[in-house]
Amino acid sequence: GRARIAATSAEAARDADIIVAMVTDDEASRGVWLGAGGALAAAKPGAVLVDSSTLSLAWGLELAGAAKRAGLGFIDAPVTGSKQQAADGALRFLVGGAAADIDKARPALDAMGSDVVVMGPVGSGIVIKLINNFIAGVGVAAFAEGLAVAEKSGLDVGKAREMLLSGASASPLIKTVAARIVANDFSPNFFTSLLAKDLDYMMRQGASVGLTLDSAAAARRRYLDAVDAGLGEEDITAVIKPLRGY
């Protein structure tokens, strides 16, 4: 059938077998599901809720509990991939939940993505997504710092970049980020403000298991510098701008 535009989350959810949300953070997710005109109260019995946002584990588990009490299934299914993968139906879903709920939701996930990776029980997808974004975020911040040092030290930046991208420090993400920085392309694929948020959630997750994530804290400070400079809705590559002095 055709897509339709709904005025509220509740209107969108009514009579649906699978209800998917993908929003910016815990607060937005809470509003979509439990706020005024929220989807959870409108969902029909037996429907499965899918939250593909990058959330904190605490909120994800709270939402799963609310769904269970309402007689609804729930899976957390954050994604890897960006705008192009979404347009191509090639997102990768990182899923936590009961097998029966995942099976119910799979037709929607298969329509939007190229891969469904089942990580374990509810919350597992949330945690691995935070770990993924943590590692990526630290790497991008480190590359930006390193490139800024090369520039300010008077190195041949082209040669420095070539060496870095052909050695142990290279990764597919770093190569992509380097190309954008060189092209001065800071158009958003992943908002700087959202990566700062993800690192905050990851630091909380680390603390919940007795770990202090110093590298996450240091990288987050770099992204917050960019946010404070008015770059929160530019791409994460904009993390280099304050380091360059603009």
PDB file of C-alpha atoms in Angstrom:
ATOM      1  CA  GLY A   1       0.000   0.000   0.000  1.00  0.00           C
ATOM      2  CA  ARG A   2       0.908   3.642  -0.117  1.00  0.00           C
ATOM      3  CA  ALA A   3       2.619   5.579   2.653  1.00  0.00           C
ATOM      4  CA  ARG A   4       0.479   8.081   4.516  1.00  0.00           C
ATOM      5  CA  ILE A   5       1.400  11.076   6.614  1.00  0.00           C
ATOM      6  CA  ALA A   6       0.086  11.041  10.183  1.00  0.00           C
ATOM      7  CA  ALA A   7      -0.426  14.078  12.383  1.00  0.00           C
ATOM      8  CA  THR A   8       0.643  12.268  15.578  1.00  0.00           C
ATOM      9  CA  SER A   9       2.556   9.184  16.617  1.00  0.00           C
ATOM     10  CA  ALA A  10      -0.691   7.665  17.837  1.00  0.00           C
ATOM     11  CA  GLU A  11      -2.323   8.136  14.445  1.00  0.00           C
ATOM     12  CA  ALA A  12       0.641   6.525  12.722  1.00  0.00           C
ATOM     13  CA  ALA A  13       0.635   3.563  15.124  1.00  0.00           C
ATOM     14  CA  ARG A  14      -3.078   2.789  15.088  1.00  0.00           C
ATOM     15  CA  ASP A  15      -3.836  -0.644  13.520  1.00  0.00           C
ATOM     16  CA  ALA A  16      -0.158  -1.255  12.665  1.00  0.00           C
ATOM     17  CA  ASP A  17       1.459  -4.630  13.311  1.00  0.00           C
ATOM     18  CA  ILE A  18       4.973  -3.141  13.395  1.00  0.00           C
ATOM     19  CA  ILE A  19       5.667   0.368  14.711  1.00  0.00           C
ATOM     20  CA  VAL A  20       9.130   1.836  14.078  1.00  0.00           C
ATOM     21  CA  ALA A  21      10.633   4.995  15.539  1.00  0.00           C
ATOM     22  CA  MET A  22      14.027   6.520  14.784  1.00  0.00           C
ATOM     23  CA  VAL A  23      14.619   9.830  16.557  1.00  0.00           C
ATOM     24  CA  THR A  24      17.487  11.792  18.054  1.00  0.00           C
ATOM     25  CA  ASP A  25      17.723  10.861  21.723  1.00  0.00           C
ATOM     26  CA  ASP A  26      16.021   9.507  24.859  1.00  0.00           C
ATOM     27  CA  GLU A  27      13.840  12.560  25.282  1.00  0.00           C
ATOM     28  CA  ALA A  28      12.537  12.426  21.717  1.00  0.00           C
ATOM     29  CA  SER A  29      11.959   8.684  21.987  1.00  0.00           C
ATOM     30  CA  ARG A  30      10.010   9.112  25.213  1.00  0.00           C
ATOM     31  CA  GLY A  31       7.836  11.722  23.545  1.00  0.00           C
ATOM     32  CA  VAL A  32       7.122   9.554  20.495  1.00  0.00           C
ATOM     33  CA  TRP A  33       6.130   6.527  22.555  1.00  0.00           C
ATOM     34  CA  LEU A  34       4.761   7.848  25.846  1.00  0.00           C
ATOM     35  CA  GLY A  35       4.064  11.549  25.343  1.00  0.00           C
ATOM     36  CA  ALA A  36       0.807  13.225  24.407  1.00  0.00           C
ATOM     37  CA  GLY A  37      -0.409  11.510  21.260  1.00  0.00           C
ATOM     38  CA  GLY A  38       2.212   8.823  21.798  1.00  0.00           C
ATOM     39  CA  ALA A  39       2.334   5.587  19.864  1.00  0.00           C
ATOM     40  CA  LEU A  40       2.382   3.081  22.708  1.00  0.00           C
ATOM     41  CA  ALA A  41      -1.104   3.818  24.019  1.00  0.00           C
ATOM     42  CA  ALA A  42      -2.530   3.624  20.486  1.00  0.00           C
ATOM     43  CA  ALA A  43      -0.859   0.348  19.533  1.00  0.00           C
ATOM     44  CA  LYS A  44      -3.133  -2.649  19.042  1.00  0.00           C
ATOM     45  CA  PRO A  45      -2.598  -5.725  21.210  1.00  0.00           C
ATOM     46  CA  GLY A  46       0.229  -7.910  19.953  1.00  0.00           C
ATOM     47  CA  ALA A  47       1.907  -5.209  17.890  1.00  0.00           C
ATOM     48  CA  VAL A  48       5.693  -5.026  18.085  1.00  0.00           C
ATOM     49  CA  LEU A  49       7.451  -1.737  18.804  1.00  0.00           C
ATOM     50  CA  VAL A  50      10.838  -1.132  17.184  1.00  0.00           C
ATOM     51  CA  ASP A  51      13.063   1.703  18.358  1.00  0.00           C
ATOM     52  CA  SER A  52      15.933   2.299  15.957  1.00  0.00           C
ATOM     53  CA  SER A  53      17.211   5.401  17.734  1.00  0.00           C
ATOM     54  CA  THR A  54      20.590   5.498  19.466  1.00  0.00           C
ATOM     55  CA  LEU A  55      19.421   5.452  23.076  1.00  0.00           C
ATOM     56  CA  SER A  56      20.757   4.982  26.570  1.00  0.00           C
ATOM     57  CA  LEU A  57      20.328   1.465  27.901  1.00  0.00           C
ATOM     58  CA  ALA A  58      18.398   2.735  30.915  1.00  0.00           C
ATOM     59  CA  TRP A  59      15.705   4.320  28.743  1.00  0.00           C
ATOM     60  CA  GLY A  60      15.600   1.374  26.346  1.00  0.00           C
ATOM     61  CA  LEU A  61      14.905  -1.037  29.194  1.00  0.00           C
ATOM     62  CA  GLU A  62      12.295   1.300  30.660  1.00  0.00           C
ATOM     63  CA  LEU A  63      10.537   1.469  27.300  1.00  0.00           C
ATOM     64  CA  ALA A  64      10.696  -2.314  26.911  1.00  0.00           C
ATOM     65  CA  GLY A  65       9.037  -2.661  30.320  1.00  0.00           C
ATOM     66  CA  ALA A  66       6.262  -0.251  29.374  1.00  0.00           C
ATOM     67  CA  ALA A  67       5.638  -2.204  26.176  1.00  0.00           C
ATOM     68  CA  LYS A  68       5.481  -5.500  28.041  1.00  0.00           C
ATOM     69  CA  ARG A  69       2.975  -4.143  30.546  1.00  0.00           C
ATOM     70  CA  ALA A  70       0.796  -3.004  27.642  1.00  0.00           C
ATOM     71  CA  GLY A  71       0.857  -6.443  26.026  1.00  0.00           C
ATOM     72  CA  LEU A  72       3.165  -5.344  23.207  1.00  0.00           C
ATOM     73  CA  GLY A  73       6.401  -6.723  21.829  1.00  0.00           C
ATOM     74  CA  PHE A  74       9.540  -4.600  21.776  1.00  0.00           C
ATOM     75  CA  ILE A  75      12.941  -4.743  20.116  1.00  0.00           C
ATOM     76  CA  ASP A  76      15.776  -2.253  20.101  1.00  0.00           C
ATOM     77  CA  ALA A  77      17.187  -2.023  16.581  1.00  0.00           C
ATOM     78  CA  PRO A  78      19.587   0.889  16.101  1.00  0.00           C
ATOM     79  CA  VAL A  79      21.350   1.077  12.763  1.00  0.00           C
ATOM     80  CA  THR A  80      24.718   1.592  11.173  1.00  0.00           C
ATOM     81  CA  GLY A  81      24.805   3.528   7.932  1.00  0.00           C
ATOM     82  CA  SER A  82      23.930   7.082   7.017  1.00  0.00           C
ATOM     83  CA  LYS A  83      21.825   8.995   4.506  1.00  0.00           C
ATOM     84  CA  GLN A  84      22.892   7.077   1.409  1.00  0.00           C
ATOM     85  CA  GLN A  85      22.370   3.683   3.025  1.00  0.00           C
ATOM     86  CA  ALA A  86      18.938   4.750   4.214  1.00  0.00           C
ATOM     87  CA  ALA A  87      17.998   5.885   0.704  1.00  0.00           C
ATOM     88  CA  ASP A  88      19.278   2.612  -0.747  1.00  0.00           C
ATOM     89  CA  GLY A  89      17.541   0.389   1.828  1.00  0.00           C
ATOM     90  CA  ALA A  90      20.966  -0.780   2.944  1.00  0.00           C
ATOM     91  CA  LEU A  91      20.984   0.006   6.661  1.00  0.00           C
ATOM     92  CA  ARG A  92      22.397  -2.572   9.069  1.00  0.00           C
ATOM     93  CA  PHE A  93      20.148  -3.244  12.064  1.00  0.00           C
ATOM     94  CA  LEU A  94      21.718  -4.182  15.408  1.00  0.00           C
ATOM     95  CA  VAL A  95      18.921  -5.940  17.227  1.00  0.00           C
ATOM     96  CA  GLY A  96      18.122  -6.879  20.793  1.00  0.00           C
ATOM     97  CA  GLY A  97      14.927  -8.663  21.750  1.00  0.00           C
ATOM     98  CA  ALA A  98      13.004 -11.901  21.977  1.00  0.00           C
ATOM     99  CA  ALA A  99      13.137 -14.152  18.925  1.00  0.00           C
ATOM    100  CA  ALA A 100       9.366 -14.031  18.423  1.00  0.00           C
ATOM    101  CA  ASP A 101       9.338 -10.218  18.416  1.00  0.00           C
ATOM    102  CA  ILE A 102      12.290 -10.065  16.036  1.00  0.00           C
ATOM    103  CA  ASP A 103      10.535 -12.463  13.666  1.00  0.00           C
ATOM    104  CA  LYS A 104       7.408 -10.268  13.702  1.00  0.00           C
ATOM    105  CA  ALA A 105       9.443  -7.158  12.949  1.00  0.00           C
ATOM    106  CA  ARG A 106      11.699  -8.714  10.334  1.00  0.00           C
ATOM    107  CA  PRO A 107       9.582  -7.773   7.268  1.00  0.00           C
ATOM    108  CA  ALA A 108      10.008  -4.084   8.135  1.00  0.00           C
ATOM    109  CA  LEU A 109      13.700  -4.468   8.918  1.00  0.00           C
ATOM    110  CA  ASP A 110      14.337  -6.371   5.689  1.00  0.00           C
ATOM    111  CA  ALA A 111      12.542  -3.643   3.702  1.00  0.00           C
ATOM    112  CA  MET A 112      14.748  -0.910   5.159  1.00  0.00           C
ATOM    113  CA  GLY A 113      18.051  -2.726   5.531  1.00  0.00           C
ATOM    114  CA  SER A 114      20.497  -5.140   3.999  1.00  0.00           C
ATOM    115  CA  ASP A 115      21.445  -6.938   7.208  1.00  0.00           C
ATOM    116  CA  VAL A 116      19.842  -7.797  10.541  1.00  0.00           C
ATOM    117  CA  VAL A 117      22.383  -8.659  13.241  1.00  0.00           C
ATOM    118  CA  VAL A 118      20.745 -10.221  16.285  1.00  0.00           C
ATOM    119  CA  MET A 119      22.919  -9.355  19.282  1.00  0.00           C
ATOM    120  CA  GLY A 120      20.894 -10.931  22.086  1.00  0.00           C
ATOM    121  CA  PRO A 121      18.121  -9.945  24.511  1.00  0.00           C
ATOM    122  CA  VAL A 122      16.500  -6.518  24.769  1.00  0.00           C
ATOM    123  CA  GLY A 123      19.148  -3.839  25.207  1.00  0.00           C
ATOM    124  CA  SER A 124      21.884  -5.684  23.340  1.00  0.00           C
ATOM    125  CA  GLY A 125      21.434  -3.661  20.173  1.00  0.00           C
ATOM    126  CA  ILE A 126      21.578  -0.428  22.149  1.00  0.00           C
ATOM    127  CA  VAL A 127      24.846  -1.356  23.840  1.00  0.00           C
ATOM    128  CA  ILE A 128      26.677  -2.494  20.702  1.00  0.00           C
ATOM    129  CA  LYS A 129      25.540   0.642  18.848  1.00  0.00           C
ATOM    130  CA  LEU A 130      26.945   2.834  21.622  1.00  0.00           C
ATOM    131  CA  ILE A 131      30.224   0.894  21.500  1.00  0.00           C
ATOM    132  CA  ASN A 132      30.348   1.294  17.718  1.00  0.00           C
ATOM    133  CA  ASN A 133      29.775   5.046  17.866  1.00  0.00           C
ATOM    134  CA  PHE A 134      32.234   5.398  20.760  1.00  0.00           C
ATOM    135  CA  ILE A 135      35.054   3.765  18.794  1.00  0.00           C
ATOM    136  CA  ALA A 136      34.177   5.731  15.658  1.00  0.00           C
ATOM    137  CA  GLY A 137      33.886   9.018  17.539  1.00  0.00           C
ATOM    138  CA  VAL A 138      37.224   8.643  19.293  1.00  0.00           C
ATOM    139  CA  GLY A 139      38.871   7.743  15.989  1.00  0.00           C
ATOM    140  CA  VAL A 140      37.498  10.761  14.144  1.00  0.00           C
ATOM    141  CA  ALA A 141      38.474  13.128  16.962  1.00  0.00           C
ATOM    142  CA  ALA A 142      41.985  11.646  17.059  1.00  0.00           C
ATOM    143  CA  PHE A 143      42.355  12.011  13.283  1.00  0.00           C
ATOM    144  CA  ALA A 144      41.207  15.637  13.454  1.00  0.00           C
ATOM    145  CA  GLU A 145      43.694  16.377  16.231  1.00  0.00           C
ATOM    146  CA  GLY A 146      46.504  14.647  14.348  1.00  0.00           C
ATOM    147  CA  LEU A 147      45.764  16.452  11.098  1.00  0.00           C
ATOM    148  CA  ALA A 148      45.594  19.788  12.922  1.00  0.00           C
ATOM    149  CA  VAL A 149      49.019  19.113  14.459  1.00  0.00           C
ATOM    150  CA  ALA A 150      50.405  18.281  11.008  1.00  0.00           C
ATOM    151  CA  GLU A 151      49.003  21.505   9.577  1.00  0.00           C
ATOM    152  CA  LYS A 152      50.256  23.696  12.424  1.00  0.00           C
ATOM    153  CA  SER A 153      53.682  21.992  12.360  1.00  0.00           C
ATOM    154  CA  GLY A 154      54.216  23.005   8.752  1.00  0.00           C
ATOM    155  CA  LEU A 155      54.175  19.512   7.287  1.00  0.00           C
ATOM    156  CA  ASP A 156      53.201  18.836   3.708  1.00  0.00           C
ATOM    157  CA  VAL A 157      49.598  18.038   4.549  1.00  0.00           C
ATOM    158  CA  GLY A 158      49.006  16.054   1.381  1.00  0.00           C
ATOM    159  CA  LYS A 159      51.943  13.770   2.132  1.00  0.00           C
ATOM    160  CA  ALA A 160      50.956  13.478   5.772  1.00  0.00           C
ATOM    161  CA  ARG A 161      47.417  12.539   4.857  1.00  0.00           C
ATOM    162  CA  GLU A 162      48.616  10.004   2.280  1.00  0.00           C
ATOM    163  CA  MET A 163      50.867   8.344   4.850  1.00  0.00           C
ATOM    164  CA  LEU A 164      48.160   8.234   7.517  1.00  0.00           C
ATOM    165  CA  LEU A 165      45.593   6.770   5.142  1.00  0.00           C
ATOM    166  CA  SER A 166      47.918   4.028   3.931  1.00  0.00           C
ATOM    167  CA  GLY A 167      49.033   2.846   7.350  1.00  0.00           C
ATOM    168  CA  ALA A 168      47.756   1.365  10.576  1.00  0.00           C
ATOM    169  CA  SER A 169      45.758   4.464  11.481  1.00  0.00           C
ATOM    170  CA  ALA A 170      43.489   4.134   8.437  1.00  0.00           C
ATOM    171  CA  SER A 171      39.980   2.662   8.479  1.00  0.00           C
ATOM    172  CA  PRO A 172      37.048   2.974   6.081  1.00  0.00           C
ATOM    173  CA  LEU A 173      35.541   5.675   8.295  1.00  0.00           C
ATOM    174  CA  ILE A 174      38.780   7.631   8.634  1.00  0.00           C
ATOM    175  CA  LYS A 175      39.292   7.516   4.858  1.00  0.00           C
ATOM    176  CA  THR A 176      35.769   8.866   4.329  1.00  0.00           C
ATOM    177  CA  VAL A 177      36.223  11.574   6.952  1.00  0.00           C
ATOM    178  CA  ALA A 178      39.608  12.598   5.533  1.00  0.00           C
ATOM    179  CA  ALA A 179      38.122  13.057   2.070  1.00  0.00           C
ATOM    180  CA  ARG A 180      35.377  15.290   3.445  1.00  0.00           C
ATOM    181  CA  ILE A 181      37.813  17.400   5.460  1.00  0.00           C
ATOM    182  CA  VAL A 182      40.110  17.883   2.465  1.00  0.00           C
ATOM    183  CA  ALA A 183      37.106  18.948   0.378  1.00  0.00           C
ATOM    184  CA  ASN A 184      35.926  21.270   3.183  1.00  0.00           C
ATOM    185  CA  ASP A 185      32.646  19.362   3.034  1.00  0.00           C
ATOM    186  CA  PHE A 186      30.968  19.656   6.403  1.00  0.00           C
ATOM    187  CA  SER A 187      27.432  18.995   5.164  1.00  0.00           C
ATOM    188  CA  PRO A 188      25.766  16.732   7.698  1.00  0.00           C
ATOM    189  CA  ASN A 189      25.814  12.969   7.448  1.00  0.00           C
ATOM    190  CA  PHE A 190      26.003  12.642  11.236  1.00  0.00           C
ATOM    191  CA  PHE A 191      25.406  15.731  13.394  1.00  0.00           C
ATOM    192  CA  THR A 192      28.267  16.691  15.698  1.00  0.00           C
ATOM    193  CA  SER A 193      25.733  17.247  18.493  1.00  0.00           C
ATOM    194  CA  LEU A 194      24.402  13.694  18.170  1.00  0.00           C
ATOM    195  CA  LEU A 195      27.839  12.128  18.424  1.00  0.00           C
ATOM    196  CA  ALA A 196      28.473  14.164  21.575  1.00  0.00           C
ATOM    197  CA  LYS A 197      25.188  12.758  22.913  1.00  0.00           C
ATOM    198  CA  ASP A 198      26.160   9.199  22.001  1.00  0.00           C
ATOM    199  CA  LEU A 199      29.482   9.530  23.795  1.00  0.00           C
ATOM    200  CA  ASP A 200      27.633  10.787  26.875  1.00  0.00           C
ATOM    201  CA  TYR A 201      25.368   7.721  26.799  1.00  0.00           C
ATOM    202  CA  MET A 202      28.411   5.488  26.344  1.00  0.00           C
ATOM    203  CA  MET A 203      30.151   7.062  29.315  1.00  0.00           C
ATOM    204  CA  ARG A 204      27.047   6.345  31.407  1.00  0.00           C
ATOM    205  CA  GLN A 205      27.029   2.765  30.158  1.00  0.00           C
ATOM    206  CA  GLY A 206      30.680   2.366  31.072  1.00  0.00           C
ATOM    207  CA  ALA A 207      30.020   3.789  34.541  1.00  0.00           C
ATOM    208  CA  SER A 208      27.155   1.318  35.023  1.00  0.00           C
ATOM    209  CA  VAL A 209      29.624  -1.560  34.659  1.00  0.00           C
ATOM    210  CA  GLY A 210      32.364   0.084  36.728  1.00  0.00           C
ATOM    211  CA  LEU A 211      34.458   1.588  33.913  1.00  0.00           C
ATOM    212  CA  THR A 212      35.527   5.202  33.465  1.00  0.00           C
ATOM    213  CA  LEU A 213      35.881   5.848  29.732  1.00  0.00           C
ATOM    214  CA  ASP A 214      38.516   8.558  29.634  1.00  0.00           C
ATOM    215  CA  SER A 215      38.921   8.440  25.851  1.00  0.00           C
ATOM    216  CA  ALA A 216      35.166   8.919  25.405  1.00  0.00           C
ATOM    217  CA  ALA A 217      35.276  11.927  27.721  1.00  0.00           C
ATOM    218  CA  ALA A 218      38.204  13.499  25.864  1.00  0.00           C
ATOM    219  CA  ALA A 219      36.593  12.974  22.445  1.00  0.00           C
ATOM    220  CA  ARG A 220      33.272  14.298  23.704  1.00  0.00           C
ATOM    221  CA  ARG A 221      34.975  17.516  24.798  1.00  0.00           C
ATOM    222  CA  ARG A 222      36.187  18.000  21.231  1.00  0.00           C
ATOM    223  CA  TYR A 223      32.685  17.540  19.803  1.00  0.00           C
ATOM    224  CA  LEU A 224      31.237  19.853  22.446  1.00  0.00           C
ATOM    225  CA  ASP A 225      33.821  22.480  21.426  1.00  0.00           C
ATOM    226  CA  ALA A 226      32.353  22.235  17.924  1.00  0.00           C
ATOM    227  CA  VAL A 227      28.799  22.436  19.265  1.00  0.00           C
ATOM    228  CA  ASP A 228      29.718  25.495  21.347  1.00  0.00           C
ATOM    229  CA  ALA A 229      31.119  27.074  18.174  1.00  0.00           C
ATOM    230  CA  GLY A 230      27.707  26.744  16.524  1.00  0.00           C
ATOM    231  CA  LEU A 231      28.609  23.610  14.552  1.00  0.00           C
ATOM    232  CA  GLY A 232      26.211  21.169  16.214  1.00  0.00           C
ATOM    233  CA  GLU A 233      24.248  20.549  13.022  1.00  0.00           C
ATOM    234  CA  GLU A 234      27.313  20.214  10.821  1.00  0.00           C
ATOM    235  CA  ASP A 235      28.905  16.849  10.123  1.00  0.00           C
ATOM    236  CA  ILE A 236      31.195  15.246  12.691  1.00  0.00           C
ATOM    237  CA  THR A 237      34.084  16.272  10.450  1.00  0.00           C
ATOM    238  CA  ALA A 238      33.501  19.817  11.748  1.00  0.00           C
ATOM    239  CA  VAL A 239      35.285  18.704  14.900  1.00  0.00           C
ATOM    240  CA  ILE A 240      38.461  19.921  13.175  1.00  0.00           C
ATOM    241  CA  LYS A 241      37.238  23.511  12.802  1.00  0.00           C
ATOM    242  CA  PRO A 242      37.890  24.672  16.401  1.00  0.00           C
ATOM    243  CA  LEU A 243      41.299  22.954  16.236  1.00  0.00           C
ATOM    244  CA  ARG A 244      42.120  25.026  13.167  1.00  0.00           C
ATOM    245  CA  GLY A 245      40.916  28.157  14.942  1.00  0.00           C
ATOM    246  CA  TYR A 246      37.665  28.750  13.029  1.00  0.00           C
TER     247      TYR A 246
END
